């Protein structure tokens, strides 16, 4: 990658999605119900809830890409204001971000999570294949207080990288396979 933030090694992104998909399935396949119910390291979630949150990082990327496509065609001041409003709402976002996985795992068991992971990564791979270099350079401002991987300004190229950064970070917080 050069200094141009929009330049994207598409194959590297696809390889990262494939690696995350293999890892996610291996985690699900090897986890016992007790493993999934165990608290994680550094979060208030269980392993199962954190795994759903890891999946959610890929799901939300579709929404983020749509927002960036729209705001990327507007003056930058439009997304600056939007990001400012979202940053102001960080406390409610944090609560919703925490409670979401708590409820989602009541609906999404391990089998459904695995299938959803496959669908969403496949969808992102298909979208990436259709993106022009010009579109990959489009972007918008993001609420940097919402996620450690959000930058003040993110291009579509940045957004395609985002979910695996999020996944890898949280993967290290899982306590699967550890004793009691």
PDB file of C-alpha atoms in Angstrom:
ATOM      1  CA  UNK A   1       0.000   0.000   0.000  1.00  0.00           C
ATOM      2  CA  UNK A   2       1.245   3.458  -0.810  1.00  0.00           C
ATOM      3  CA  UNK A   3       0.462   6.706   0.949  1.00  0.00           C
ATOM      4  CA  UNK A   4      -2.945   6.797  -0.762  1.00  0.00           C
ATOM      5  CA  UNK A   5      -5.383   5.585   1.909  1.00  0.00           C
ATOM      6  CA  UNK A   6      -7.904   4.513  -0.716  1.00  0.00           C
ATOM      7  CA  UNK A   7      -5.556   2.023  -2.376  1.00  0.00           C
ATOM      8  CA  UNK A   8      -6.668  -1.443  -1.422  1.00  0.00           C
ATOM      9  CA  UNK A   9      -5.082  -4.847  -1.834  1.00  0.00           C
ATOM     10  CA  UNK A  10      -8.342  -6.616  -2.603  1.00  0.00           C
ATOM     11  CA  UNK A  11      -6.806 -10.070  -2.389  1.00  0.00           C
ATOM     12  CA  UNK A  12      -5.428  -9.329   1.082  1.00  0.00           C
ATOM     13  CA  UNK A  13      -8.921  -8.298   2.226  1.00  0.00           C
ATOM     14  CA  UNK A  14     -10.430 -11.464   0.712  1.00  0.00           C
ATOM     15  CA  UNK A  15      -7.725 -13.571   2.373  1.00  0.00           C
ATOM     16  CA  UNK A  16      -8.462 -11.895   5.715  1.00  0.00           C
ATOM     17  CA  UNK A  17     -12.193 -12.592   5.331  1.00  0.00           C
ATOM     18  CA  UNK A  18     -11.439 -16.254   4.531  1.00  0.00           C
ATOM     19  CA  UNK A  19      -9.113 -16.535   7.537  1.00  0.00           C
ATOM     20  CA  UNK A  20     -11.704 -14.949   9.837  1.00  0.00           C
ATOM     21  CA  UNK A  21     -14.387 -17.279   8.469  1.00  0.00           C
ATOM     22  CA  UNK A  22     -12.205 -20.366   9.115  1.00  0.00           C
ATOM     23  CA  UNK A  23     -11.332 -19.089  12.593  1.00  0.00           C
ATOM     24  CA  UNK A  24     -14.954 -18.313  13.456  1.00  0.00           C
ATOM     25  CA  UNK A  25     -16.105 -21.781  12.412  1.00  0.00           C
ATOM     26  CA  UNK A  26     -13.252 -23.469  14.269  1.00  0.00           C
ATOM     27  CA  UNK A  27     -14.155 -21.526  17.419  1.00  0.00           C
ATOM     28  CA  UNK A  28     -17.806 -22.527  17.088  1.00  0.00           C
ATOM     29  CA  UNK A  29     -16.982 -26.154  16.287  1.00  0.00           C
ATOM     30  CA  UNK A  30     -14.606 -26.566  19.222  1.00  0.00           C
ATOM     31  CA  UNK A  31     -16.589 -24.658  21.853  1.00  0.00           C
ATOM     32  CA  UNK A  32     -18.645 -26.499  24.416  1.00  0.00           C
ATOM     33  CA  UNK A  33     -21.766 -24.925  25.915  1.00  0.00           C
ATOM     34  CA  UNK A  34     -19.696 -24.235  29.043  1.00  0.00           C
ATOM     35  CA  UNK A  35     -17.011 -22.530  26.928  1.00  0.00           C
ATOM     36  CA  UNK A  36     -19.598 -20.294  25.285  1.00  0.00           C
ATOM     37  CA  UNK A  37     -21.110 -19.347  28.655  1.00  0.00           C
ATOM     38  CA  UNK A  38     -17.733 -18.414  30.179  1.00  0.00           C
ATOM     39  CA  UNK A  39     -16.911 -14.715  30.722  1.00  0.00           C
ATOM     40  CA  UNK A  40     -14.456 -13.129  28.296  1.00  0.00           C
ATOM     41  CA  UNK A  41     -11.282 -11.274  29.128  1.00  0.00           C
ATOM     42  CA  UNK A  42     -11.749  -7.514  29.200  1.00  0.00           C
ATOM     43  CA  UNK A  43     -15.482  -7.347  28.412  1.00  0.00           C
ATOM     44  CA  UNK A  44     -18.719  -7.891  30.297  1.00  0.00           C
ATOM     45  CA  UNK A  45     -19.874 -10.415  27.686  1.00  0.00           C
ATOM     46  CA  UNK A  46     -19.753 -14.178  27.622  1.00  0.00           C
ATOM     47  CA  UNK A  47     -17.779 -15.853  24.842  1.00  0.00           C
ATOM     48  CA  UNK A  48     -21.007 -16.487  22.936  1.00  0.00           C
ATOM     49  CA  UNK A  49     -22.060 -12.850  23.208  1.00  0.00           C
ATOM     50  CA  UNK A  50     -18.626 -11.626  22.133  1.00  0.00           C
ATOM     51  CA  UNK A  51     -18.646 -13.983  19.163  1.00  0.00           C
ATOM     52  CA  UNK A  52     -21.959 -12.487  18.083  1.00  0.00           C
ATOM     53  CA  UNK A  53     -20.418  -9.030  18.463  1.00  0.00           C
ATOM     54  CA  UNK A  54     -17.524 -10.172  16.258  1.00  0.00           C
ATOM     55  CA  UNK A  55     -20.060 -11.252  13.621  1.00  0.00           C
ATOM     56  CA  UNK A  56     -21.867  -7.937  14.068  1.00  0.00           C
ATOM     57  CA  UNK A  57     -18.697  -6.093  13.025  1.00  0.00           C
ATOM     58  CA  UNK A  58     -19.123  -7.617   9.563  1.00  0.00           C
ATOM     59  CA  UNK A  59     -22.891  -7.022   9.530  1.00  0.00           C
ATOM     60  CA  UNK A  60     -22.554  -3.331  10.392  1.00  0.00           C
ATOM     61  CA  UNK A  61     -19.955  -2.878   7.678  1.00  0.00           C
ATOM     62  CA  UNK A  62     -22.691  -3.151   5.046  1.00  0.00           C
ATOM     63  CA  UNK A  63     -24.469  -0.200   6.676  1.00  0.00           C
ATOM     64  CA  UNK A  64     -21.231   1.758   7.008  1.00  0.00           C
ATOM     65  CA  UNK A  65     -20.468   1.204   3.323  1.00  0.00           C
ATOM     66  CA  UNK A  66     -23.911   2.517   2.370  1.00  0.00           C
ATOM     67  CA  UNK A  67     -23.469   5.614   4.516  1.00  0.00           C
ATOM     68  CA  UNK A  68     -20.029   6.258   3.020  1.00  0.00           C
ATOM     69  CA  UNK A  69     -21.414   5.929  -0.511  1.00  0.00           C
ATOM     70  CA  UNK A  70     -24.038   8.584   0.211  1.00  0.00           C
ATOM     71  CA  UNK A  71     -21.907  10.978   2.272  1.00  0.00           C
ATOM     72  CA  UNK A  72     -18.966  10.472  -0.100  1.00  0.00           C
ATOM     73  CA  UNK A  73     -20.945  12.340  -2.746  1.00  0.00           C
ATOM     74  CA  UNK A  74     -21.766  15.252  -0.433  1.00  0.00           C
ATOM     75  CA  UNK A  75     -19.574  18.028   0.904  1.00  0.00           C
ATOM     76  CA  UNK A  76     -17.367  16.803   3.771  1.00  0.00           C
ATOM     77  CA  UNK A  77     -19.129  19.182   6.138  1.00  0.00           C
ATOM     78  CA  UNK A  78     -22.259  16.993   5.871  1.00  0.00           C
ATOM     79  CA  UNK A  79     -20.542  13.946   7.311  1.00  0.00           C
ATOM     80  CA  UNK A  80     -18.684  16.089   9.857  1.00  0.00           C
ATOM     81  CA  UNK A  81     -22.025  17.152  11.328  1.00  0.00           C
ATOM     82  CA  UNK A  82     -23.372  13.593  11.212  1.00  0.00           C
ATOM     83  CA  UNK A  83     -20.265  12.240  12.982  1.00  0.00           C
ATOM     84  CA  UNK A  84     -20.572  15.003  15.574  1.00  0.00           C
ATOM     85  CA  UNK A  85     -24.151  14.045  16.362  1.00  0.00           C
ATOM     86  CA  UNK A  86     -23.151  10.384  16.655  1.00  0.00           C
ATOM     87  CA  UNK A  87     -20.185  11.226  18.891  1.00  0.00           C
ATOM     88  CA  UNK A  88     -22.565  13.172  21.149  1.00  0.00           C
ATOM     89  CA  UNK A  89     -24.666  10.006  21.438  1.00  0.00           C
ATOM     90  CA  UNK A  90     -21.795   7.762  22.516  1.00  0.00           C
ATOM     91  CA  UNK A  91     -23.292   6.847  25.911  1.00  0.00           C
ATOM     92  CA  UNK A  92     -26.599   5.512  24.502  1.00  0.00           C
ATOM     93  CA  UNK A  93     -24.632   3.797  21.716  1.00  0.00           C
ATOM     94  CA  UNK A  94     -22.396   2.058  24.273  1.00  0.00           C
ATOM     95  CA  UNK A  95     -25.450   0.727  26.121  1.00  0.00           C
ATOM     96  CA  UNK A  96     -27.101  -0.513  22.919  1.00  0.00           C
ATOM     97  CA  UNK A  97     -23.780  -1.972  21.737  1.00  0.00           C
ATOM     98  CA  UNK A  98     -23.548  -3.927  25.003  1.00  0.00           C
ATOM     99  CA  UNK A  99     -27.182  -5.066  25.172  1.00  0.00           C
ATOM    100  CA  UNK A 100     -27.401  -6.089  21.494  1.00  0.00           C
ATOM    101  CA  UNK A 101     -25.300  -9.246  21.832  1.00  0.00           C
ATOM    102  CA  UNK A 102     -27.014 -10.105  25.119  1.00  0.00           C
ATOM    103  CA  UNK A 103     -30.320 -10.355  23.263  1.00  0.00           C
ATOM    104  CA  UNK A 104     -29.027 -11.591  19.931  1.00  0.00           C
ATOM    105  CA  UNK A 105     -27.607 -14.827  21.347  1.00  0.00           C
ATOM    106  CA  UNK A 106     -31.111 -15.770  22.475  1.00  0.00           C
ATOM    107  CA  UNK A 107     -32.040 -15.912  18.775  1.00  0.00           C
ATOM    108  CA  UNK A 108     -28.697 -16.722  17.126  1.00  0.00           C
ATOM    109  CA  UNK A 109     -27.297 -20.051  18.258  1.00  0.00           C
ATOM    110  CA  UNK A 110     -23.865 -21.205  17.109  1.00  0.00           C
ATOM    111  CA  UNK A 111     -25.196 -22.787  13.894  1.00  0.00           C
ATOM    112  CA  UNK A 112     -27.052 -19.620  12.873  1.00  0.00           C
ATOM    113  CA  UNK A 113     -24.054 -17.456  13.761  1.00  0.00           C
ATOM    114  CA  UNK A 114     -21.820 -19.587  11.522  1.00  0.00           C
ATOM    115  CA  UNK A 115     -24.278 -19.417   8.621  1.00  0.00           C
ATOM    116  CA  UNK A 116     -24.686 -15.652   9.066  1.00  0.00           C
ATOM    117  CA  UNK A 117     -20.903 -15.193   9.117  1.00  0.00           C
ATOM    118  CA  UNK A 118     -20.631 -17.051   5.811  1.00  0.00           C
ATOM    119  CA  UNK A 119     -23.429 -15.006   4.223  1.00  0.00           C
ATOM    120  CA  UNK A 120     -22.129 -11.623   5.320  1.00  0.00           C
ATOM    121  CA  UNK A 121     -18.507 -12.238   4.370  1.00  0.00           C
ATOM    122  CA  UNK A 122     -19.681 -13.616   1.018  1.00  0.00           C
ATOM    123  CA  UNK A 123     -21.803 -10.512   0.512  1.00  0.00           C
ATOM    124  CA  UNK A 124     -18.885  -8.202   1.331  1.00  0.00           C
ATOM    125  CA  UNK A 125     -16.618 -10.162  -1.020  1.00  0.00           C
ATOM    126  CA  UNK A 126     -19.157  -9.748  -3.823  1.00  0.00           C
ATOM    127  CA  UNK A 127     -19.503  -6.021  -3.192  1.00  0.00           C
ATOM    128  CA  UNK A 128     -15.743  -5.543  -3.058  1.00  0.00           C
ATOM    129  CA  UNK A 129     -15.359  -7.216  -6.447  1.00  0.00           C
ATOM    130  CA  UNK A 130     -17.725  -4.650  -7.985  1.00  0.00           C
ATOM    131  CA  UNK A 131     -16.180  -1.522  -6.436  1.00  0.00           C
ATOM    132  CA  UNK A 132     -14.333   0.862  -8.718  1.00  0.00           C
ATOM    133  CA  UNK A 133     -11.113   2.474  -7.529  1.00  0.00           C
ATOM    134  CA  UNK A 134     -12.964   5.780  -7.555  1.00  0.00           C
ATOM    135  CA  UNK A 135     -15.662   4.418  -5.260  1.00  0.00           C
ATOM    136  CA  UNK A 136     -13.081   2.886  -2.911  1.00  0.00           C
ATOM    137  CA  UNK A 137     -11.638   6.385  -2.478  1.00  0.00           C
ATOM    138  CA  UNK A 138     -15.006   7.834  -1.395  1.00  0.00           C
ATOM    139  CA  UNK A 139     -15.547   8.249   2.296  1.00  0.00           C
ATOM    140  CA  UNK A 140     -16.911  10.187   5.185  1.00  0.00           C
ATOM    141  CA  UNK A 141     -16.200  11.238   8.733  1.00  0.00           C
ATOM    142  CA  UNK A 142     -16.964   8.734  11.487  1.00  0.00           C
ATOM    143  CA  UNK A 143     -17.681   8.986  15.216  1.00  0.00           C
ATOM    144  CA  UNK A 144     -14.216   8.152  16.555  1.00  0.00           C
ATOM    145  CA  UNK A 145     -15.570   7.724  20.085  1.00  0.00           C
ATOM    146  CA  UNK A 146     -17.673   4.732  18.991  1.00  0.00           C
ATOM    147  CA  UNK A 147     -14.948   2.295  18.030  1.00  0.00           C
ATOM    148  CA  UNK A 148     -11.151   2.214  18.404  1.00  0.00           C
ATOM    149  CA  UNK A 149     -10.823   1.327  14.721  1.00  0.00           C
ATOM    150  CA  UNK A 150     -12.868   4.261  13.447  1.00  0.00           C
ATOM    151  CA  UNK A 151     -10.755   7.057  12.050  1.00  0.00           C
ATOM    152  CA  UNK A 152     -11.926  10.632  11.674  1.00  0.00           C
ATOM    153  CA  UNK A 153     -12.261  10.056   7.922  1.00  0.00           C
ATOM    154  CA  UNK A 154     -12.683   6.598   6.425  1.00  0.00           C
ATOM    155  CA  UNK A 155     -12.842   5.574   2.800  1.00  0.00           C
ATOM    156  CA  UNK A 156     -14.709   2.564   1.492  1.00  0.00           C
ATOM    157  CA  UNK A 157     -11.292   0.893   1.260  1.00  0.00           C
ATOM    158  CA  UNK A 158     -10.835   1.513   5.005  1.00  0.00           C
ATOM    159  CA  UNK A 159     -14.288   0.124   5.697  1.00  0.00           C
ATOM    160  CA  UNK A 160     -13.597  -3.133   3.871  1.00  0.00           C
ATOM    161  CA  UNK A 161     -10.595  -3.605   6.191  1.00  0.00           C
ATOM    162  CA  UNK A 162     -12.499  -2.618   9.341  1.00  0.00           C
ATOM    163  CA  UNK A 163     -14.471  -5.782  10.216  1.00  0.00           C
ATOM    164  CA  UNK A 164     -11.410  -8.019  10.309  1.00  0.00           C
ATOM    165  CA  UNK A 165      -9.515  -5.527  12.478  1.00  0.00           C
ATOM    166  CA  UNK A 166     -12.511  -5.589  14.837  1.00  0.00           C
ATOM    167  CA  UNK A 167     -12.674  -9.402  14.661  1.00  0.00           C
ATOM    168  CA  UNK A 168      -8.974  -9.887  15.408  1.00  0.00           C
ATOM    169  CA  UNK A 169      -9.091  -7.492  18.366  1.00  0.00           C
ATOM    170  CA  UNK A 170     -12.025  -9.276  19.986  1.00  0.00           C
ATOM    171  CA  UNK A 171     -10.721 -12.745  19.131  1.00  0.00           C
ATOM    172  CA  UNK A 172      -7.931 -12.102  21.632  1.00  0.00           C
ATOM    173  CA  UNK A 173     -10.539 -11.474  24.352  1.00  0.00           C
ATOM    174  CA  UNK A 174     -12.215 -14.868  24.013  1.00  0.00           C
ATOM    175  CA  UNK A 175     -11.585 -17.394  26.783  1.00  0.00           C
ATOM    176  CA  UNK A 176     -12.675 -20.495  24.874  1.00  0.00           C
ATOM    177  CA  UNK A 177     -10.995 -23.706  25.916  1.00  0.00           C
ATOM    178  CA  UNK A 178      -9.703 -22.223  29.165  1.00  0.00           C
ATOM    179  CA  UNK A 179     -10.578 -23.968  32.395  1.00  0.00           C
ATOM    180  CA  UNK A 180     -13.164 -22.483  34.728  1.00  0.00           C
TER     181      UNK A 180
END
